[in-house]
Coordinates of C-alpha atoms and ligand atoms in Angstrom, one line a residue:
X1 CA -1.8 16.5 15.8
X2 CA 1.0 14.1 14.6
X3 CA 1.2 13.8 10.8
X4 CA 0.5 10.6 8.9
X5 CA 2.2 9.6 5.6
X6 CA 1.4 6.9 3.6
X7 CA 1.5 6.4 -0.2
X8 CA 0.0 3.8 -2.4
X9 CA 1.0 2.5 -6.0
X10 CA -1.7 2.9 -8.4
X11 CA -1.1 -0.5 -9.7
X12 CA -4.5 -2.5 -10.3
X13 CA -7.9 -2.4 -7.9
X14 CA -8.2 -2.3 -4.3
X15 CA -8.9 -6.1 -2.8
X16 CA -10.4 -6.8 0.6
X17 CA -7.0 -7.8 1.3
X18 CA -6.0 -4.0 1.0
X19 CA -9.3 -2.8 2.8
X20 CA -9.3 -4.5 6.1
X21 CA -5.2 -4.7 6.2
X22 CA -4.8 -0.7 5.3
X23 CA -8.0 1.6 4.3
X24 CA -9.8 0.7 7.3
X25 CA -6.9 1.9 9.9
X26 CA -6.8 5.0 7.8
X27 CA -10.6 5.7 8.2
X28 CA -9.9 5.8 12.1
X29 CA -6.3 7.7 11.2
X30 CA -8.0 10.8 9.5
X31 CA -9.9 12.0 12.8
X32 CA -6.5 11.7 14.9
X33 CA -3.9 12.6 12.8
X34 CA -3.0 15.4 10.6
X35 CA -2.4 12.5 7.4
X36 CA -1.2 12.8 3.7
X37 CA -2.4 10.1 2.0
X38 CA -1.2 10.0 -1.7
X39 CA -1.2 8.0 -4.8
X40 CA 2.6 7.1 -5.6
X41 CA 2.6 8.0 -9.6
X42 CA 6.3 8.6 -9.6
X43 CA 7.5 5.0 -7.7
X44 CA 4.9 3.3 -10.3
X45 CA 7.9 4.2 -13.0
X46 CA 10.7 2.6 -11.4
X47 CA 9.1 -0.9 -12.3
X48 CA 6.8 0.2 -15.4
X49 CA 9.1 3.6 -17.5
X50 CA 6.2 3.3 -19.6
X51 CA 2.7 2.8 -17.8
X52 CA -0.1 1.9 -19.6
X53 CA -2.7 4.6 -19.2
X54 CA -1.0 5.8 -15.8
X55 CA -4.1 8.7 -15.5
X56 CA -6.7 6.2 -15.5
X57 CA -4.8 4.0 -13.0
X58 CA -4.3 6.8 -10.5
X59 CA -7.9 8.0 -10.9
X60 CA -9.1 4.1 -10.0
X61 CA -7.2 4.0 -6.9
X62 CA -8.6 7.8 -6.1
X63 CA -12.5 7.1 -6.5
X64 CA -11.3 3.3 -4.6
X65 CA -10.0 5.5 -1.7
X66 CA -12.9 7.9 -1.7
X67 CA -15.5 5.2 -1.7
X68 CA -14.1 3.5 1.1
X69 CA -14.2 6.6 2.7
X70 CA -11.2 8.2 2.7
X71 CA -12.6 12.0 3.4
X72 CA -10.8 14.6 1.6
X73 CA -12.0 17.3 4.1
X74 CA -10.0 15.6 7.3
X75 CA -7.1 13.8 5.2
X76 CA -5.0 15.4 2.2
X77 CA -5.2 13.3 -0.7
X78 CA -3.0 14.0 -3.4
X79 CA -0.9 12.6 -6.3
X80 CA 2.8 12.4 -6.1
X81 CA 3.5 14.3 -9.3
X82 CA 1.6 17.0 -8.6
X83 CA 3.6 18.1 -5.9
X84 CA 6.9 18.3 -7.7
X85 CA 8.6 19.6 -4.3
X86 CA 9.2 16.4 -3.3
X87 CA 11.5 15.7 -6.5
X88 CA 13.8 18.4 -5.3
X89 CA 14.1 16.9 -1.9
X90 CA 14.6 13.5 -3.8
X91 CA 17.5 15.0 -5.7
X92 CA 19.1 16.8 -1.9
X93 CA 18.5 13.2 -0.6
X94 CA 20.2 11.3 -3.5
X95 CA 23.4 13.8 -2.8
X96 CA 24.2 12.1 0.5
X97 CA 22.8 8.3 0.0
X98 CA 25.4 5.8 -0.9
X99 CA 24.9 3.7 -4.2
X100 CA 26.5 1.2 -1.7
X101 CA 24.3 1.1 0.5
X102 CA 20.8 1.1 -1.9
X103 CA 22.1 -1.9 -3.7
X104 CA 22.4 -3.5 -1.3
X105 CA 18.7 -3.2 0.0
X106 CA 17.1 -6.8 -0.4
X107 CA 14.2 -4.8 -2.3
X108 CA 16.1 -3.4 -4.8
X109 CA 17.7 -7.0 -5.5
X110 CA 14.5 -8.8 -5.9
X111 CA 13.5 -6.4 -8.3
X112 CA 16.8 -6.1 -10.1
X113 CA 17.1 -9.7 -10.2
X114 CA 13.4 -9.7 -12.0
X115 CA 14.5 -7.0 -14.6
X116 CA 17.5 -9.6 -15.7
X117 CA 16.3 -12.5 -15.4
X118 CA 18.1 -14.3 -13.3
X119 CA 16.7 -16.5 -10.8
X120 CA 16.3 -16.6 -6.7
X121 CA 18.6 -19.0 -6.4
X122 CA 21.3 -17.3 -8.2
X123 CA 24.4 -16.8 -5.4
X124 CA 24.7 -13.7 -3.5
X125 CA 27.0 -11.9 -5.6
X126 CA 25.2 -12.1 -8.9
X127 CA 23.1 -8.9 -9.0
X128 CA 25.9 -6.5 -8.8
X129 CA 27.8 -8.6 -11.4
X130 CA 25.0 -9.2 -13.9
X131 CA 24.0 -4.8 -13.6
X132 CA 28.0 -3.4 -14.7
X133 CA 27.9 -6.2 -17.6
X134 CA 28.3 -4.2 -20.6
X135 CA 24.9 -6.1 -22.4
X136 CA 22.7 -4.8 -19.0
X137 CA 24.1 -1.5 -18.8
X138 CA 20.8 0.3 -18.9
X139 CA 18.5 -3.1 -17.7
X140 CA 18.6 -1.5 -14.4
X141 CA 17.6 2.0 -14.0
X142 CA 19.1 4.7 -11.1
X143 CA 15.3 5.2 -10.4
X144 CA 14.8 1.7 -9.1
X145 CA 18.1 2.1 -7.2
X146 CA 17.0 5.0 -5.9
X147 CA 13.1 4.2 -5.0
X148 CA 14.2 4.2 -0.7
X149 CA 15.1 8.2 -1.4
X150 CA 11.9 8.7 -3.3
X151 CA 10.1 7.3 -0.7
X152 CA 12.2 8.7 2.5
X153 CA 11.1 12.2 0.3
X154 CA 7.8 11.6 0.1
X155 CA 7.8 11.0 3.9
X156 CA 10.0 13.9 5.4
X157 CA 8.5 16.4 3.0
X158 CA 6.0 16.7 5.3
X159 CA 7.9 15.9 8.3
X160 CA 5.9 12.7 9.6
X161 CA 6.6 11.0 12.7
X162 CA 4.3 7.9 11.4
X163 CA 3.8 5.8 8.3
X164 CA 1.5 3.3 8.4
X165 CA 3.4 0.6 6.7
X166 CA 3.5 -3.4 7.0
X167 CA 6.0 -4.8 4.8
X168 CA 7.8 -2.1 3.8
X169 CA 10.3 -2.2 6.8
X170 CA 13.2 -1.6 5.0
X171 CA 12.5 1.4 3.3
X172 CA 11.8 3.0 6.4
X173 CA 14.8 1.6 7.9
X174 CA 16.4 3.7 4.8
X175 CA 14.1 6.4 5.1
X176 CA 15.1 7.2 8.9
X177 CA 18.9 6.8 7.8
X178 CA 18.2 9.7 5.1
X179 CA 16.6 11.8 7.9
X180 CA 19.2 11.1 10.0
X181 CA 22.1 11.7 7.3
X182 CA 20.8 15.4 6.2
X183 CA 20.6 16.6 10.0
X184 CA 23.7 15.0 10.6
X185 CA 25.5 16.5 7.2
X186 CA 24.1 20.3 7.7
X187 CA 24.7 19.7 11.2
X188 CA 20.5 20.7 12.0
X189 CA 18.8 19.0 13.9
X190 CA 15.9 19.1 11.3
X191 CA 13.9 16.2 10.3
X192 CA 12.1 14.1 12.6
X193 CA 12.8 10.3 12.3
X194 CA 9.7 8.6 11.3
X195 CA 8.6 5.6 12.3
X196 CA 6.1 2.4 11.4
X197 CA 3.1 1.9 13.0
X198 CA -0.6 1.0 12.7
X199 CA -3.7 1.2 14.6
X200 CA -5.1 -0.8 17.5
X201 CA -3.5 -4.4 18.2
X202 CA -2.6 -5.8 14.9
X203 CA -2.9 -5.6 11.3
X204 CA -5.4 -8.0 10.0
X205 CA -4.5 -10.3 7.6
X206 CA -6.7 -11.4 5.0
X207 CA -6.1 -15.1 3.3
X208 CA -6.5 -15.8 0.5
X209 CA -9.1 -18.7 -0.3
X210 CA -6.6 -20.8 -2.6
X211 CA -5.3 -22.8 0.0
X212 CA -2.6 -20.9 1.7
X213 CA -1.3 -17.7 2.4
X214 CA -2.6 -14.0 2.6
X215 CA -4.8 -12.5 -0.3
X216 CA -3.1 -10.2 -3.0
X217 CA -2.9 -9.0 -6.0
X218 CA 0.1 -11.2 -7.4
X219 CA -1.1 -14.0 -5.6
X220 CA -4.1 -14.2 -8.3
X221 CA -6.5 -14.7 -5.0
X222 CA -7.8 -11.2 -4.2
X223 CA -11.4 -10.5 -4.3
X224 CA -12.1 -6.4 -5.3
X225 CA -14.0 -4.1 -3.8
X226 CA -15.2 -3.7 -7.4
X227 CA -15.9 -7.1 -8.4
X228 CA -20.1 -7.7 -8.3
X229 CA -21.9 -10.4 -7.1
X230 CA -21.7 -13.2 -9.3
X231 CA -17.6 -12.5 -9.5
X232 CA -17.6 -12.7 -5.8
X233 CA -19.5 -16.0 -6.0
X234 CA -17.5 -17.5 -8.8
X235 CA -14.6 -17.1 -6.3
X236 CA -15.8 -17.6 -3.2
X237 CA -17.1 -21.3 -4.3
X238 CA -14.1 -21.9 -6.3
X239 CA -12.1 -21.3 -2.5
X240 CA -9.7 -24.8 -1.4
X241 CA -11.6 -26.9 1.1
X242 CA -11.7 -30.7 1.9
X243 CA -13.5 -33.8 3.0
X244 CA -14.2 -32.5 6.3
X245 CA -13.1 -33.1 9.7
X246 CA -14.0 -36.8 10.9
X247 CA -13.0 -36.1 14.3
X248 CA -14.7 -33.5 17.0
X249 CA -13.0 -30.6 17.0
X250 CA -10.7 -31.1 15.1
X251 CA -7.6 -28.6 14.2
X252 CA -8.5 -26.7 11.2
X253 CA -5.9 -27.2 8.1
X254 CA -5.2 -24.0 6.7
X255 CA -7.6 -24.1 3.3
X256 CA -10.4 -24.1 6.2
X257 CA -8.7 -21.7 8.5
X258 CA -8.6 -19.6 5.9
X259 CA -12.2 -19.6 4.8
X260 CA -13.6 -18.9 8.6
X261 CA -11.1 -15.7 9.3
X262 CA -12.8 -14.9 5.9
X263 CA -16.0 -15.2 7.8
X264 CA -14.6 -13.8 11.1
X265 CA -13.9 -10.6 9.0
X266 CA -17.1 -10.5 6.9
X267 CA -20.0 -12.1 8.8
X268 CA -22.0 -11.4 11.9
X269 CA -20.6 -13.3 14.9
X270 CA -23.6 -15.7 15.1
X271 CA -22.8 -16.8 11.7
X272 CA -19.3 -17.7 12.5
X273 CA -20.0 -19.6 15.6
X274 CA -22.8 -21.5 13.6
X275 CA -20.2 -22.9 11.3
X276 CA -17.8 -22.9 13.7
X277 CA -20.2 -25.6 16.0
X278 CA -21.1 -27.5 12.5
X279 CA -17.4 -27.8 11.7
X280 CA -16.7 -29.3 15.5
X281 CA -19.6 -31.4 15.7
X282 CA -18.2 -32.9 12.0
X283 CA -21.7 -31.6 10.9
X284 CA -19.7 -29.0 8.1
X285 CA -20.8 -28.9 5.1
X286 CA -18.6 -26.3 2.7
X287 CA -21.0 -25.6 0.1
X288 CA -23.4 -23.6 2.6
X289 CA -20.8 -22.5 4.5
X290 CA -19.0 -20.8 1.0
X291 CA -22.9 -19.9 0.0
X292 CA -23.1 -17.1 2.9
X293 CA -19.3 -16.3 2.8
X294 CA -20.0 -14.9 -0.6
X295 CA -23.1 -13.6 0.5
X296 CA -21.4 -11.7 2.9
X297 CA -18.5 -10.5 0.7
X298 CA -20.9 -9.1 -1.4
X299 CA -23.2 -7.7 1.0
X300 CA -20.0 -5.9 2.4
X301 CA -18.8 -5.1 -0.7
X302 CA -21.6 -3.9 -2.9
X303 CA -22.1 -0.4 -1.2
X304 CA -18.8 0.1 -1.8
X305 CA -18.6 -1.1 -5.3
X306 CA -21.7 1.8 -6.0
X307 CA -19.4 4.4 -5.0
X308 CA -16.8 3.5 -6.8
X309 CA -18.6 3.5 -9.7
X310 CA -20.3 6.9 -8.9
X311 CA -16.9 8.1 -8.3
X312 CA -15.6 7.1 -11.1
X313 CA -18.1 8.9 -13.4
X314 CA -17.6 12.2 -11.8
X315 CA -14.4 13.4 -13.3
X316 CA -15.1 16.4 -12.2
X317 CA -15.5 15.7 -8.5
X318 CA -12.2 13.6 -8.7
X319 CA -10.8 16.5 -10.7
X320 CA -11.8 18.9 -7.3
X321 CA -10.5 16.6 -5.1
X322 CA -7.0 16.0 -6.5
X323 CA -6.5 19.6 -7.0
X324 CA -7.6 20.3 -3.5
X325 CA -5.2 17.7 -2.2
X326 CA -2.4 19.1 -4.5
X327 CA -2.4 22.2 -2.9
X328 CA -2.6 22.0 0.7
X329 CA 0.2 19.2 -0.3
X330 CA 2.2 21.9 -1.6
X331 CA 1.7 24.1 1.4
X332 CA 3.2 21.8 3.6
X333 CA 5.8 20.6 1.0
X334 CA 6.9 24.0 0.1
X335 CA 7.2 25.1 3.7
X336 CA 9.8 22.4 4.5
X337 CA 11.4 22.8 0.5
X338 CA 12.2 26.8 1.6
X339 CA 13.7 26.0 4.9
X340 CA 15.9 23.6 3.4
X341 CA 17.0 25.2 0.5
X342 CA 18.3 27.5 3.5
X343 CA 19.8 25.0 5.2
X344 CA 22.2 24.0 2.5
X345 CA 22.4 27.4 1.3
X346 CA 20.2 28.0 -1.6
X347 CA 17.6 31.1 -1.8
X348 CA 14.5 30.3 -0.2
X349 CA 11.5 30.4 -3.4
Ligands
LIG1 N1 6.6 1.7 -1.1 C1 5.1 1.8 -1.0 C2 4.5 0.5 -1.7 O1 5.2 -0.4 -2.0 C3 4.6 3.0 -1.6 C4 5.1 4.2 -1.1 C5 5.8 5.2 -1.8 C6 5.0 4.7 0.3 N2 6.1 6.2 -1.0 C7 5.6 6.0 0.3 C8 4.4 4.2 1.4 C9 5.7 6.7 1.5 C10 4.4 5.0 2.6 C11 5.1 6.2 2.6 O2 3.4 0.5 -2.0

């Protein structure tokens, strides 16, 4: 079986967003590949050096994941810092990456540029200039520079051929690089080049119901898998629409493309193409259609939401589970650690 890497940083509740564009390949991914699927602890300090409460934040995301069903019998589910193997590998990595060539990753200059305050439209240059003046010598830490070999660790530690990423293109692009760099520089031809990829045709992208755009956390738009019925409502009937079309099939303007992939995602097929005829025989009316979207949400959603609060409750199972996942983690992290302690010339453990 071909092994699966993907990380997630524990940084708020899972949205519906999240579900259908990520958790829901992964359900499918755990019978046909061998996956690791962790909780990135670690990369959650190169924005936040001092997370608030970073235990409890880990342990939402790990009864989120379990709910959904994420099984930890098929997949190993672990947290980054308890596998402190792939901090050595991070430190091996950082020995051949170029400071060069990580500041210049557009990632690492959106977030720099957020850490001092300077603006998007600031010219190219700025970035590098603002970081070696002498009042922002430490704005800027070496672990947000170095974030692509954190995560190119996490990935080759186990030797993946896949990672299940959407926009995260660029740190794969780096993390192939450092793959390619360390069997290049010990002249091995040792770790597989991993690549992007997800399940069946497309991702799915969930909107959000303000108007425009996809659903996320930033965006202020997401509905949780947590949130209960009347929140689901609240937002669901708070969700853009307009007047209605005036003309028979008309195009749908985004607000209202927006709310029926909602539906297309959520409802039963006959409930679609019942508001789907209403909206082309001008026949629409929003407040009914928003009525069973929520309904829907939450009928989706509130099986879900019980787990998660079960979950939750039972330190004790999460406790089982995340020392489960720790060690068959360190099995395979360990087994690639030896050999390349050996490959650069160090004792094996
Ligand atoms: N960069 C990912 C994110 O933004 C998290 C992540 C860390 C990751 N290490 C990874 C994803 C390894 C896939 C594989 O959420």
């Amino acid at each position: 079986m071909e092994t699966v890497v993907s990380g997630i940083r524990p940084t708020g509740n899972l949205h519906l967003g999240n579900y259908f564009g990520a958790v829901k390949s992964f359900l499918r991914m755990q019978d046909e590949y061998n996956c690791f699927f962790f909780i990135a602890d670690w990369h959650s300090l190169t924005t936040h050096p001092h997370p608030d409460n970073i235990r409890n934040s880990v342990k939402t995301i790990l009864s989120e994941y379990l709910a959904c069903g994420i099984d930890p019998e098929k997949a190993t589910i672990y947290i980054q810092s308890d596998v402190p193997e792939v901090v050595e590998l991070y430190l091996y990595l950082n020995m051949n990456a170029g400071i060069g060539e990580l500041m210049r990753t557009a990632s690492f200059k959106d977030k720099a540029r957020q850490q001092l305050h300077i603006s998007r439209e600031g010219c190219e240059g700025d970035v590098e200039k603002e970081i070696f003046n002498e009042g922002n010598k430490h704005s800027v830490s070496a672990g947000l520079l170095t974030y692509p070999t954190l995560m190119a660790a996490d990935i080759i530690i186990h030797k993946a051929l896949k990672v299940p990423v959407g926009k995260d293109q660029e740190n794969m692009e780096m993390a192939r690089r450092f793959a390619r760099r360390f069997n290049s520089t010990y002249g091995v031809d040792f770790f597989p080049e991993p690549a992007s990829f997800h399940l069946g045709d497309k991702s799915v992208k969930v909107p959000g119901l303000d108007g425009s755009g996809k659903m996320g956390k930033s965006e202020g738009n997401a509905i949780y898998l947590i949130d209960d019925e009347k929140t689901i409502k609240k937002k669901v009937m708070k969700a853009v629409s307009d007047a209605g079309p005036t003309e028979p099939n008309s195009v749908k303007p985004e607000p209202i493309a927006n709310l029926f992939t909602m539906m297309e995602i959520v409802s039963e097929k006959e409930t679609y193409d019942f508001f789907n005829e209403k909206y082309n025989n001008c026949e629409i009316r929003y407040g009914d259609m928003k009525k069973q979207l929520a309904e829907d949400i939450n009928k989706f959603c509130a099986p879900i939401r019980e787990r998660i609060l079960d979950m939750a409750a039972n330190t004790e199972y999460l406790d089982k589970v995340a020392r489960m996942g720790a060690e068959k983690a360190r099995e395979s992290a360990s087994k690639t650690l030896n050999e390349v302690r050996q490959i650069i010339g160090f004792r094996p453990y």
